[in-house]
Short mmCIF file of C-alpha atoms in Angstrom, two decimals:
data_model
loop_
_atom_site.label_atom_id
_atom_site.label_comp_id
_atom_site.label_asym_id
_atom_site.label_seq_id
_atom_site.Cartn_x
_atom_site.Cartn_y
_atom_site.Cartn_z
CA ILE A 1 55.74 150.85 -64.49
CA LEU A 2 54.81 153.17 -67.37
CA PRO A 3 56.94 151.33 -70.02
CA LEU A 4 55.08 148.11 -69.13
CA LEU A 5 51.69 149.52 -70.17
CA PRO A 6 50.35 149.12 -73.75
CA ASP A 7 50.85 152.00 -76.18
CA LYS A 8 47.78 154.07 -77.02
CA SER A 9 45.86 152.61 -74.08
CA ILE A 10 45.25 155.82 -72.09
CA ASP A 11 42.56 158.45 -72.72
CA LEU A 12 43.39 160.97 -69.99
CA VAL A 13 46.50 161.79 -67.96
CA LEU A 14 45.42 163.54 -64.76
CA THR A 15 48.16 164.04 -62.20
CA ASP A 16 49.48 166.24 -59.41
CA PRO A 17 53.28 165.75 -59.27
CA PRO A 18 55.51 167.21 -56.54
CA TYR A 19 56.06 170.92 -57.12
CA GLY A 20 59.73 170.84 -56.12
CA ILE A 21 59.29 173.05 -53.05
CA ASP A 22 60.54 170.57 -50.40
CA TYR A 23 57.98 171.99 -47.97
CA GLN A 24 56.56 170.68 -44.74
CA SER A 25 53.99 172.55 -42.67
CA ASN A 26 55.11 173.12 -39.10
CA ARG A 27 51.51 172.70 -38.04
CA ARG A 28 51.31 169.23 -39.61
CA ALA A 29 54.84 167.94 -38.93
CA ASP A 30 53.48 165.34 -36.52
CA LYS A 31 51.09 163.97 -39.17
CA PHE A 32 52.88 164.13 -42.53
CA GLU A 33 56.50 163.74 -43.50
CA LYS A 34 57.93 165.57 -46.51
CA ILE A 35 56.80 164.34 -49.92
CA TYR A 36 59.21 161.84 -51.46
CA GLY A 37 61.14 163.43 -54.35
CA ASP A 38 59.83 166.93 -53.71
CA VAL A 39 63.14 168.63 -54.49
CA ASP A 40 62.37 169.49 -58.12
CA TYR A 41 59.41 169.45 -60.50
CA PRO A 42 59.69 165.94 -62.05
CA THR A 43 60.12 165.66 -65.83
CA GLU A 44 61.36 162.17 -66.65
CA TRP A 45 57.95 160.48 -66.50
CA LEU A 46 56.05 162.32 -69.23
CA GLY A 47 57.91 160.78 -72.17
CA ALA A 48 56.77 157.30 -71.18
CA ALA A 49 53.26 158.52 -70.36
CA THR A 50 52.96 160.30 -73.73
CA ASN A 51 53.62 157.03 -75.55
CA LEU A 52 50.53 155.58 -73.89
CA VAL A 53 48.20 158.25 -75.28
CA ASP A 54 46.92 158.38 -78.86
CA ARG A 55 44.35 161.18 -78.95
CA GLY A 56 43.96 161.86 -75.28
CA THR A 57 44.03 164.79 -72.90
CA ILE A 58 46.24 165.88 -70.02
CA TYR A 59 45.66 167.89 -66.84
CA LEU A 60 48.95 168.73 -65.14
CA PHE A 61 48.93 170.47 -61.74
CA CYS A 62 51.58 173.04 -60.89
CA ASN A 63 52.13 176.19 -58.81
CA GLU A 64 53.45 179.64 -59.65
CA ALA A 65 57.07 178.52 -59.16
CA SER A 66 56.82 175.45 -61.40
CA ILE A 67 54.45 176.67 -64.12
CA ASP A 68 57.18 177.52 -66.65
CA LYS A 69 58.83 174.14 -66.24
CA ALA A 70 55.44 172.41 -66.58
CA LYS A 71 54.68 174.30 -69.80
CA SER A 72 58.09 173.41 -71.25
CA LEU A 73 57.56 169.80 -70.26
CA LEU A 74 54.30 169.61 -72.22
CA HIS A 75 55.79 171.36 -75.25
CA ASN A 76 58.85 169.10 -75.32
CA HIS A 77 56.65 166.03 -75.48
CA LYS A 78 54.35 167.39 -78.20
CA TRP A 79 51.37 168.36 -76.08
CA SER A 80 49.38 171.46 -76.97
CA SER A 81 48.83 173.64 -73.91
CA ASN A 82 45.25 174.64 -74.62
CA ARG A 83 44.41 176.56 -71.47
CA LEU A 84 45.67 177.42 -68.01
CA LEU A 85 43.04 176.54 -65.41
CA ILE A 86 43.02 178.28 -62.05
CA TRP A 87 41.82 176.35 -59.05
CA ASP A 88 40.38 178.66 -56.39
CA LYS A 89 40.65 176.80 -53.09
CA GLN A 90 38.24 179.28 -51.44
CA SER A 91 40.65 179.79 -48.55
CA SER A 92 44.35 180.46 -48.13
CA SER A 93 46.77 177.70 -47.22
CA GLY A 94 50.46 177.23 -46.58
CA GLY A 95 53.44 179.48 -46.96
CA ASN A 96 54.88 182.44 -45.10
CA LEU A 97 52.23 183.89 -42.81
CA GLU A 98 53.71 187.37 -43.33
CA ASN A 99 53.14 187.20 -47.12
CA TYR A 100 49.97 187.07 -49.20
CA GLY A 101 48.04 183.87 -48.63
CA LEU A 102 48.08 181.08 -51.23
CA ARG A 103 44.50 180.68 -52.39
CA THR A 104 45.07 179.30 -55.91
CA GLU A 105 46.92 176.57 -57.76
CA PHE A 106 47.19 176.00 -61.50
CA ILE A 107 46.28 173.19 -63.87
CA LEU A 108 47.65 173.01 -67.40
CA TYR A 109 45.07 171.54 -69.77
CA GLY A 110 46.37 170.16 -73.06
CA THR A 111 45.81 167.67 -75.85
CA LYS A 112 48.13 165.65 -78.05
CA MET A 113 49.29 167.83 -80.94
CA PHE A 114 47.53 167.11 -84.25
CA SER A 115 44.49 165.61 -82.49
CA PRO A 116 42.02 168.52 -82.17
CA ASP A 117 39.06 166.16 -81.95
CA LYS A 118 39.98 165.37 -78.35
CA SER A 119 39.93 169.02 -77.30
CA LYS A 120 36.12 169.01 -77.19
CA LEU A 121 34.94 169.06 -73.61
CA ASN A 122 31.86 167.31 -72.28
CA GLY A 123 28.97 169.47 -71.15
CA SER A 124 28.84 173.25 -71.22
CA ARG A 125 31.70 175.61 -72.05
CA ASP A 126 32.89 176.42 -68.54
CA GLY A 127 35.28 179.17 -67.53
CA ASN A 128 38.89 178.49 -66.61
CA LEU A 129 38.35 179.45 -62.94
CA ILE A 130 37.33 176.40 -60.92
CA SER A 131 36.15 177.25 -57.42
CA ILE A 132 36.06 174.17 -55.20
CA PRO A 133 37.02 174.15 -51.50
CA ARG A 134 40.32 172.55 -50.58
CA VAL A 135 40.28 169.50 -48.33
CA ARG A 136 39.99 170.54 -44.70
CA PRO A 137 43.30 170.02 -42.85
CA GLN A 138 41.69 167.61 -40.39
CA ASP A 139 40.42 165.44 -43.27
CA LEU A 140 43.66 165.15 -45.24
CA GLN A 141 45.07 161.68 -45.86
CA HIS A 142 47.98 163.10 -47.89
CA PRO A 143 49.65 166.49 -47.32
CA ASN A 144 48.86 167.70 -50.84
CA GLU A 145 45.56 165.91 -51.37
CA LYS A 146 43.28 167.41 -54.00
CA PRO A 147 39.51 167.57 -53.47
CA TYR A 148 37.45 164.66 -54.74
CA LEU A 149 35.02 167.02 -56.50
CA LEU A 150 37.87 168.76 -58.35
CA MET A 151 39.28 165.52 -59.72
CA ALA A 152 35.81 164.21 -60.55
CA TYR A 153 35.01 167.43 -62.44
CA LEU A 154 38.13 167.17 -64.63
CA ILE A 155 37.49 163.48 -65.32
CA MET A 156 33.89 164.20 -66.35
CA LYS A 157 34.92 167.04 -68.67
CA SER A 158 37.47 165.03 -70.64
CA THR A 159 36.47 161.34 -70.59
CA ASN A 160 33.49 159.12 -71.24
CA PRO A 161 32.42 155.99 -69.32
CA ASN A 162 34.83 153.03 -69.61
CA GLU A 163 37.69 155.21 -70.83
CA ILE A 164 41.01 154.95 -68.99
CA VAL A 165 42.59 157.59 -66.74
CA LEU A 166 46.27 157.52 -65.78
CA ASP A 167 47.68 159.16 -62.63
CA PRO A 168 51.45 158.52 -62.22
CA PHE A 169 51.55 160.45 -58.91
CA LEU A 170 48.52 158.94 -57.24
CA GLY A 171 49.03 160.01 -53.63
CA SER A 172 46.16 158.76 -51.49
CA GLY A 173 44.00 157.68 -54.42
CA VAL A 174 41.51 160.47 -55.09
CA THR A 175 41.88 160.04 -58.87
CA THR A 176 41.18 156.31 -58.75
CA LEU A 177 38.23 156.83 -56.44
CA ALA A 178 36.61 159.48 -58.63
CA SER A 179 37.27 157.44 -61.78
CA ARG A 180 35.63 154.39 -60.28
CA ASP A 181 32.58 156.32 -59.10
CA LEU A 182 32.15 157.84 -62.58
CA GLY A 183 32.38 154.51 -64.41
CA ARG A 184 35.88 155.12 -65.76
CA LYS A 185 38.91 152.88 -65.38
CA CYS A 186 42.06 154.20 -63.76
CA ILE A 187 45.71 153.22 -63.50
CA GLY A 188 47.35 154.85 -60.49
CA ILE A 189 51.06 154.73 -59.64
CA GLU A 190 52.44 155.77 -56.25
CA ILE A 191 55.98 155.32 -54.93
CA GLU A 192 55.13 155.40 -51.22
CA GLU A 193 53.54 152.20 -49.98
CA LYS A 194 51.59 153.83 -47.16
CA TYR A 195 49.64 155.93 -49.65
CA CYS A 196 49.04 152.91 -51.89
CA GLU A 197 47.41 151.23 -48.90
CA ILE A 198 45.19 154.26 -48.28
CA ALA A 199 44.19 154.36 -51.97
CA ALA A 200 43.32 150.66 -51.99
CA LYS A 201 41.24 151.03 -48.85
CA ARG A 202 39.36 154.01 -50.30
CA CYS A 203 38.54 152.16 -53.51
CA SER A 204 37.21 149.16 -51.59
CA GLN A 205 34.53 151.30 -50.02
CA ALA A 206 31.04 152.02 -51.37
CA VAL A 207 30.58 153.97 -54.59
CA MET A 208 29.60 157.63 -54.25
CA LYS A 209 26.63 158.44 -56.47
CA LEU A 210 27.26 161.55 -58.60
CA GLY A 211 24.33 161.23 -60.98
CA VAL A 212 26.55 161.03 -64.08
#
């Protein structure tokens, strides 16, 4: 789908690709199957996505195991990695119960090289620790769903109304929902049809008022 989109049409790439951990929670096995393609951190998509961005910004989610590959991916496609953001989920989730709990994930924030004008963030100069609760297990519509408020925050910091957000790993549609509520446009791509249906249903519902 990405090669079909017009060049220089995207202002923000905001996406949460599979981390390549091939993991399924035993506690949720009856609700969610394994993520399609979650055998390696995907790399082939960013070249096509980069061609769509002129002076835009990227937020790329990763974990401690995939962070080096994610950084190399940005560098290879001429993105400046401006800052590593740390998302504090406010509670531990997943993993070996005999090890330290996983309370954080990482977000690489970058801009197209040679376009420093897009590195200016909206609003105040916030710190790189973002503390927003993770989605409660009973409310998840996708096994790796990110909180609405987290995605809305990143969209607000790096876009203006009517600008276009791209999410090539849409999942259950949180990025499209937050973009719509904030007056942005969004192109979301998802390989699993069941999650496309969830995303479409979410976006057909009433707009959440965020006062922005």
